[in-house]
Coordinates of C-alpha atoms in Angstrom, one line a residue:
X1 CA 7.5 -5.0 -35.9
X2 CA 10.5 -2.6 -36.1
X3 CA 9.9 1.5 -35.7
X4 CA 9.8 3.6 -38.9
X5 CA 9.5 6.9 -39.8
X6 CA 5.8 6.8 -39.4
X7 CA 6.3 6.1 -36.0
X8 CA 7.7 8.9 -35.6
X9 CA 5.2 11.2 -37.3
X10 CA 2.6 9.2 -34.6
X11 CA 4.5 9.7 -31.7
X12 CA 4.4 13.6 -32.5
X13 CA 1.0 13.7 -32.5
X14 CA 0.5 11.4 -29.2
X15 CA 3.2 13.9 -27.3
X16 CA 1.9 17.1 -28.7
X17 CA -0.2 17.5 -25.7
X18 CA 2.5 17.0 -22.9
X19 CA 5.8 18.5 -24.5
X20 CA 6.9 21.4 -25.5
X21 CA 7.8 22.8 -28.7
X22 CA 11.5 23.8 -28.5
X23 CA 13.3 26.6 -29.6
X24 CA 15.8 26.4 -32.4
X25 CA 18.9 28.8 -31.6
X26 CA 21.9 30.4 -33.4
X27 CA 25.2 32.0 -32.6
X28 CA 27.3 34.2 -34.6
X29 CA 30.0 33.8 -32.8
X30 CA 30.0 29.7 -32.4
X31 CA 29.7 29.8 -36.1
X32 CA 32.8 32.4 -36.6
X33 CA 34.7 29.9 -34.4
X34 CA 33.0 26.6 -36.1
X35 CA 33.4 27.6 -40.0
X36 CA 29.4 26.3 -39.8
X37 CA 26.2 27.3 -39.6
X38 CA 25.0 26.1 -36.3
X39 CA 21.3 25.6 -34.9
X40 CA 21.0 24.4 -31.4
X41 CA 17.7 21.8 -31.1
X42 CA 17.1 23.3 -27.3
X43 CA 15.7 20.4 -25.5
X44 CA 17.3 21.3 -22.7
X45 CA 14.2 23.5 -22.5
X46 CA 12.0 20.8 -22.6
X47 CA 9.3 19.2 -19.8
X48 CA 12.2 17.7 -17.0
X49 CA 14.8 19.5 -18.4
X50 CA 15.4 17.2 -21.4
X51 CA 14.5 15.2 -24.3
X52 CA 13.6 12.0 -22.8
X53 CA 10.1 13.5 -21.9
X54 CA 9.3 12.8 -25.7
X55 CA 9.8 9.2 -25.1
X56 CA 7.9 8.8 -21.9
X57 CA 5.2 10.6 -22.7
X58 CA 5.1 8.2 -26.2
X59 CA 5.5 5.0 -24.3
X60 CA 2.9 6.2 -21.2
X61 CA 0.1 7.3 -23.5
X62 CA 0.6 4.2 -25.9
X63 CA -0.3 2.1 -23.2
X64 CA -4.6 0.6 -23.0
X65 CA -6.4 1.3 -19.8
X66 CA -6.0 -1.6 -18.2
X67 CA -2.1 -2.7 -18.5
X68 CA -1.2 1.5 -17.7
X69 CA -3.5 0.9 -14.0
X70 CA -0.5 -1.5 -13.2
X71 CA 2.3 1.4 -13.2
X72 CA 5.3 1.6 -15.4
X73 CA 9.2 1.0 -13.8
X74 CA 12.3 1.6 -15.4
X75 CA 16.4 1.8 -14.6
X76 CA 17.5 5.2 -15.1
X77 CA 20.2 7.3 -14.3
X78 CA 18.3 10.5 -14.4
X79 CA 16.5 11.9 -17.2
X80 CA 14.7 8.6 -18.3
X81 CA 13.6 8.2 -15.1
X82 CA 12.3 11.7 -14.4
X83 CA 10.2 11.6 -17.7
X84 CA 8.8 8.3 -17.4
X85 CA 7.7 9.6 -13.7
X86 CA 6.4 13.1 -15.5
X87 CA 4.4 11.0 -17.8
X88 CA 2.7 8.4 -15.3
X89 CA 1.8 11.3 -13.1
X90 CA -0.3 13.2 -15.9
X91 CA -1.6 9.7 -16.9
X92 CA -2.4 9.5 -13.0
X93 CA -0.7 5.6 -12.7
X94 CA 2.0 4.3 -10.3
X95 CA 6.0 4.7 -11.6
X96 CA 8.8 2.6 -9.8
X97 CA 12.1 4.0 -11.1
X98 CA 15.4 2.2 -10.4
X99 CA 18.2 4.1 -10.0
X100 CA 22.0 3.8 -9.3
X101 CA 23.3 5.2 -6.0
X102 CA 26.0 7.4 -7.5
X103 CA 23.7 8.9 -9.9
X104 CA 23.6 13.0 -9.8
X105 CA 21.6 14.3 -6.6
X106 CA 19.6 17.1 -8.7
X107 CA 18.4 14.2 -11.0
X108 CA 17.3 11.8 -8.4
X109 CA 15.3 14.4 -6.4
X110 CA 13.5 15.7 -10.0
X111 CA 12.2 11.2 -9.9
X112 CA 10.9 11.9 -6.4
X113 CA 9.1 15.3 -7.4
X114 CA 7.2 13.7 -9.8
X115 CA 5.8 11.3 -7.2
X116 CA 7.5 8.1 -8.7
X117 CA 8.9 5.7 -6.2
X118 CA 13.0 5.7 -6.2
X119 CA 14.5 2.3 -5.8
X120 CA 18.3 2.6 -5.6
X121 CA 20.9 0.3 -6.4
X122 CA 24.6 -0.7 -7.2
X123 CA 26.2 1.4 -10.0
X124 CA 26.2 -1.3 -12.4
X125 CA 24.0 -2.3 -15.3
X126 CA 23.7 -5.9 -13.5
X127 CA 22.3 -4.3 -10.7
X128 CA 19.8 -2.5 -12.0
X129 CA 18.5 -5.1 -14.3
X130 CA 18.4 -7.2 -11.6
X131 CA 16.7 -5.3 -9.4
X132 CA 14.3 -4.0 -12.2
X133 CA 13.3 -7.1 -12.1
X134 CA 12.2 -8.2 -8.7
X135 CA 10.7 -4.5 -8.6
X136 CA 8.4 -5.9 -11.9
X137 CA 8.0 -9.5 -10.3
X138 CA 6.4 -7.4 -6.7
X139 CA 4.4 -4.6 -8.7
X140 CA 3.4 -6.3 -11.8
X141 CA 4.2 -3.0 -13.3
X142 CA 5.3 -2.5 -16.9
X143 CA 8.8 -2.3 -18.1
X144 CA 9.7 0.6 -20.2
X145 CA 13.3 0.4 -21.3
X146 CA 15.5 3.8 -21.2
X147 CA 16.7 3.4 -25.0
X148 CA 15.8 -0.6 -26.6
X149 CA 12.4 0.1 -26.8
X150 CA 10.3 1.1 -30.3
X151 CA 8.0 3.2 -28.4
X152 CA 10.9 5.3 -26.9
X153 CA 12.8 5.6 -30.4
X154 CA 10.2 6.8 -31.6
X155 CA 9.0 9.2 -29.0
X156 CA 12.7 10.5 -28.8
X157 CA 12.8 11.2 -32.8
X158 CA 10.2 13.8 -32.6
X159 CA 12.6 16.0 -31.6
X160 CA 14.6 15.8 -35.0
X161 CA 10.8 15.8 -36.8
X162 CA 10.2 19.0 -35.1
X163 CA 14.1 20.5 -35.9
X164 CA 14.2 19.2 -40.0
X165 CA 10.6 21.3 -39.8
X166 CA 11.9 24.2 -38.3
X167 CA 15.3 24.6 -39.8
X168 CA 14.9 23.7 -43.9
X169 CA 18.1 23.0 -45.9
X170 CA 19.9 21.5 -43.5
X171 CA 23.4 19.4 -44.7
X172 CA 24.1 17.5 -41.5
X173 CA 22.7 17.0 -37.9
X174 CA 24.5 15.6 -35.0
X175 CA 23.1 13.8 -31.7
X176 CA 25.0 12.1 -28.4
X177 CA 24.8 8.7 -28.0
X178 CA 24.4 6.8 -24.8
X179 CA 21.6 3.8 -25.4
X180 CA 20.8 5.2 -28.7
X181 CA 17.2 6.2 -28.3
X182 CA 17.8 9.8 -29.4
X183 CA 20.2 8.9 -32.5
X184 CA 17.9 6.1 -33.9
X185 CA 14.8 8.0 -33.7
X186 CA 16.6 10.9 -35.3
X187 CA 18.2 8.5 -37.7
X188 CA 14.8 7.6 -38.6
X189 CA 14.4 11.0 -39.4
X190 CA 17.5 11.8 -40.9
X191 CA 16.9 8.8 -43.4
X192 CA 13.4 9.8 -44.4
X193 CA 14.5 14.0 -45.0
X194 CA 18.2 12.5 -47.0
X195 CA 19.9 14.6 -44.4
X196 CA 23.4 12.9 -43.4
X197 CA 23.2 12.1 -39.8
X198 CA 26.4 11.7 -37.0
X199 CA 26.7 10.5 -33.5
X200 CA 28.8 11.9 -31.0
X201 CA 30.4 10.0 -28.0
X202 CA 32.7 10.9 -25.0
X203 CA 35.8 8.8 -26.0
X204 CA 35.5 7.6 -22.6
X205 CA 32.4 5.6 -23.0
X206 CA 32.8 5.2 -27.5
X207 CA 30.7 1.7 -27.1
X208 CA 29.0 2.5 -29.9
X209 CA 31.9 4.1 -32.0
X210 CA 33.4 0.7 -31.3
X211 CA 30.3 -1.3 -32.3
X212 CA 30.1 1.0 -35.6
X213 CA 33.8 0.0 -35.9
X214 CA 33.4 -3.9 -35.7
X215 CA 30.0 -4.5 -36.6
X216 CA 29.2 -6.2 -33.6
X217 CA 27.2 -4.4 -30.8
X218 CA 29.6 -3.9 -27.7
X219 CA 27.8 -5.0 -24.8
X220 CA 30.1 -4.7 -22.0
X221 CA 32.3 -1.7 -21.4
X222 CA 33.6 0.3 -18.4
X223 CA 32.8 4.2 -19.2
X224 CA 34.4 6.6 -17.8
X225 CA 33.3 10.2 -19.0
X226 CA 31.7 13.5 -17.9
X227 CA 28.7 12.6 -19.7
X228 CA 26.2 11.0 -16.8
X229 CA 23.6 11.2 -19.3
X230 CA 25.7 8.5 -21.6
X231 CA 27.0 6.2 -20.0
X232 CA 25.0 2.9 -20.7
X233 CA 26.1 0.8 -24.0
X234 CA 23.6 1.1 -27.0
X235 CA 20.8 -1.1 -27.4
X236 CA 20.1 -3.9 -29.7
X237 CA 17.0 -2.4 -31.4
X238 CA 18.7 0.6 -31.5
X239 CA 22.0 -0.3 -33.1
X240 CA 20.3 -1.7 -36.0
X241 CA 19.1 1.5 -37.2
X242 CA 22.0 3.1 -36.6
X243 CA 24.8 1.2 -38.1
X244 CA 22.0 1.4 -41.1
X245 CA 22.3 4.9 -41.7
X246 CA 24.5 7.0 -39.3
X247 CA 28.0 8.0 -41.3
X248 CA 29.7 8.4 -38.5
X249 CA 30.5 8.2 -34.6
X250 CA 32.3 11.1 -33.7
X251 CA 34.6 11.3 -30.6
X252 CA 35.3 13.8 -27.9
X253 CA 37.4 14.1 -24.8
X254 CA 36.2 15.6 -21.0
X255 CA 38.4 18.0 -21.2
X256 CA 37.1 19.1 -24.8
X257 CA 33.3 18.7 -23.7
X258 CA 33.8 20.6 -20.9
X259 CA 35.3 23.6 -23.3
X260 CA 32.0 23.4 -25.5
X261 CA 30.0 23.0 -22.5
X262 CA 31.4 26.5 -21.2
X263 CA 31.7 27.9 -24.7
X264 CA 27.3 27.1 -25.0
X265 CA 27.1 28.7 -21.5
X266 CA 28.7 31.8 -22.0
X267 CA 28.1 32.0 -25.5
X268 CA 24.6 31.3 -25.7
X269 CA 23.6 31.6 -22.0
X270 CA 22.1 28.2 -22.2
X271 CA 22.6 26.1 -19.5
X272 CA 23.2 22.3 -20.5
X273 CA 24.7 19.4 -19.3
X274 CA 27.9 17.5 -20.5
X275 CA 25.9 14.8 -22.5
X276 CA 24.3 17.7 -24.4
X277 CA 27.9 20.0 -25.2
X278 CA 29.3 16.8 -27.0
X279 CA 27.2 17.7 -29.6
X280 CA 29.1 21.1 -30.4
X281 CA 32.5 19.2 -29.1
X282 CA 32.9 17.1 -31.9
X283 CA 32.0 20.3 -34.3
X284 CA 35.0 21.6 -33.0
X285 CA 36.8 18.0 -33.3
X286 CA 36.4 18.0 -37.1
X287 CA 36.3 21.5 -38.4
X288 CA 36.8 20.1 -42.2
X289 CA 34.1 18.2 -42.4
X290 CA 31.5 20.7 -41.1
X291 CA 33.0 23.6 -42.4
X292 CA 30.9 25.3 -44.6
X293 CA 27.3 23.5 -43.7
X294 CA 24.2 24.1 -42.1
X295 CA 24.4 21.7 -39.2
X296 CA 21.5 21.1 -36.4
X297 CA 22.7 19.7 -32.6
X298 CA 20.2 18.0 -30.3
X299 CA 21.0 20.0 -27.2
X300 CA 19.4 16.9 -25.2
X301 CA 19.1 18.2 -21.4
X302 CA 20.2 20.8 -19.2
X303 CA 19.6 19.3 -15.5
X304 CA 23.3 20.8 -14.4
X305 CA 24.7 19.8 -10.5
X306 CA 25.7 23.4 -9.7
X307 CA 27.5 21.8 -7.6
X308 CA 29.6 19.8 -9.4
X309 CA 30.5 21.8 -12.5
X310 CA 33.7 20.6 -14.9
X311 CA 34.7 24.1 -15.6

């Protein structure tokens, strides 16, 4: 049965208990420079740093007695991963977490802190398919997908229930896109409010501008971007929503999500990853078509190598 809206409005209810509520925050100064009225969805403030503990905690607590006492695994670069591990901890089950081996340090170690057990592998999506699978074939654990899963759509589009309730009148939002769990549970959203909805994409992994493009899902692609957080190509389940009811797939280079990245760090003093400062990248991409509106960005994480800025 494919995810709705309601599903949505039930996954809010299910996560209430294990997420937080997140702030909704403005900038004079981003709008000056905009032409917009901005309001920054902080999930970077949320349980592991990021949005994806909406959609663990949906797809963990969804789960019946018995099939949960098995554990839940995953591939994950990062954030996925870490929630899905948050989530299986309060549920007190196993989590098996697959993870690439050039995946950021700070986001592996925040798996292992959760107590989930970190199985690494080649930087490829082969890989960790393939080893997802012998990991599910020794545990018997259950798989929970990152992004193609209806449980996970909708967990993730709580976040855009919980912004179109604190911000009213708004004209547009905007949400990255990597598998396309965020942007089709917001889409969901989006749809049911009559609130035009856009993605935005690093122009070095634009998969899913591509797909949009075509019509046909890419399912293969080389990324190369800034954007750890979006590199995987969207999912089936996903896509179908989307190319249903998103205008648009917006673009953005490194070099012009790192500027919006420093602009939301010194601007706002919040502290958010690259896959989050696309959303205000392709603001500044496409001044004409925001100019003017009251526009709400997903801010989806903020679990930053210090190490390793791009600015």
């Amino acid at each position: 049965m494919a995810v709705a809206f309601k599903d949505v409005v039930s996954a809010a209810e299910r996560v209430r208990e294990h997420v937080h509520e997140t702030p909704v925050l403005t900038s004079h100064l981003l709008d000056e420079i905009t032409g917009a009225t901005l309001f920054f969805k902080c999930e970077n403030l949320q349980k592991v740093g990021a949005f994806k503990a909406r959609g663990g905690a949906n797809a963990v607590f969804s789960l019946d007695d018995s099939t949960a006492a098995k554990g839940v695994a995953t591939h994950s670069s990062g954030n996925h991963g870490a929630a899905l591990a948050r989530a299986a901890k309060l549920r007190g089950i196993p989590a098996f977490i697959v993870v690439p081996s050039n995946a950021r340090a700070v986001k592996i170690e925040a798996i292992r802190g959760y107590g989930a057990k970190v199985i690494l592998c080649k930087p490829t999506l082969q890989a960790r398919e393939d080893t997802l699978a012998e990991v599910i074939k020794d545990t018997g654990a259950v798989e929970v997908h990152p992004y193609d899963d209806e449980l996970i759509i909708a967990g993730q589009g709580t976040a855009m229930l919980e912004l179109t309730r604190q911000v009213e009148g708004l004209d547009a939002a905007i949400t990255p896109v990597g598998g396309g769990g965020l942007l089709a549970g917001s889409t969901l959203v989006a749809a049911e409010r009559g609130i035009p909805i856009y993605g935005a994409e690093p122009r070095g992994a634009d998969d899913a501008f591509r797909s949009m493009q075509s019509g046909e899902l890419v399912r293969q692609h080389e990324p190369d971007t800034i954007c750890d957080g979006l590199l995987t190509t969207v999912g089936e389940r996903n896509f179908e929503i989307i190319r249903g009811h998103v205008r648009e797939i917006l673009l953005a280079s490194d070099d012009e999500i790192a500027e919006a990245m420093r602009l939301l760090w010194t601007r706002t003093k919040l502290v958010v990853e690259p896959s989050s400062a696309i959303a205000l990248a392709v603001v500044l991409n496409h001044p004409d078509l925001f100019k003017g509106k009251r526009v709400g960005l997903v801010l989806t994480g903020g679990n930053v190598d210090l190490a390793d800025l791009p600015f």
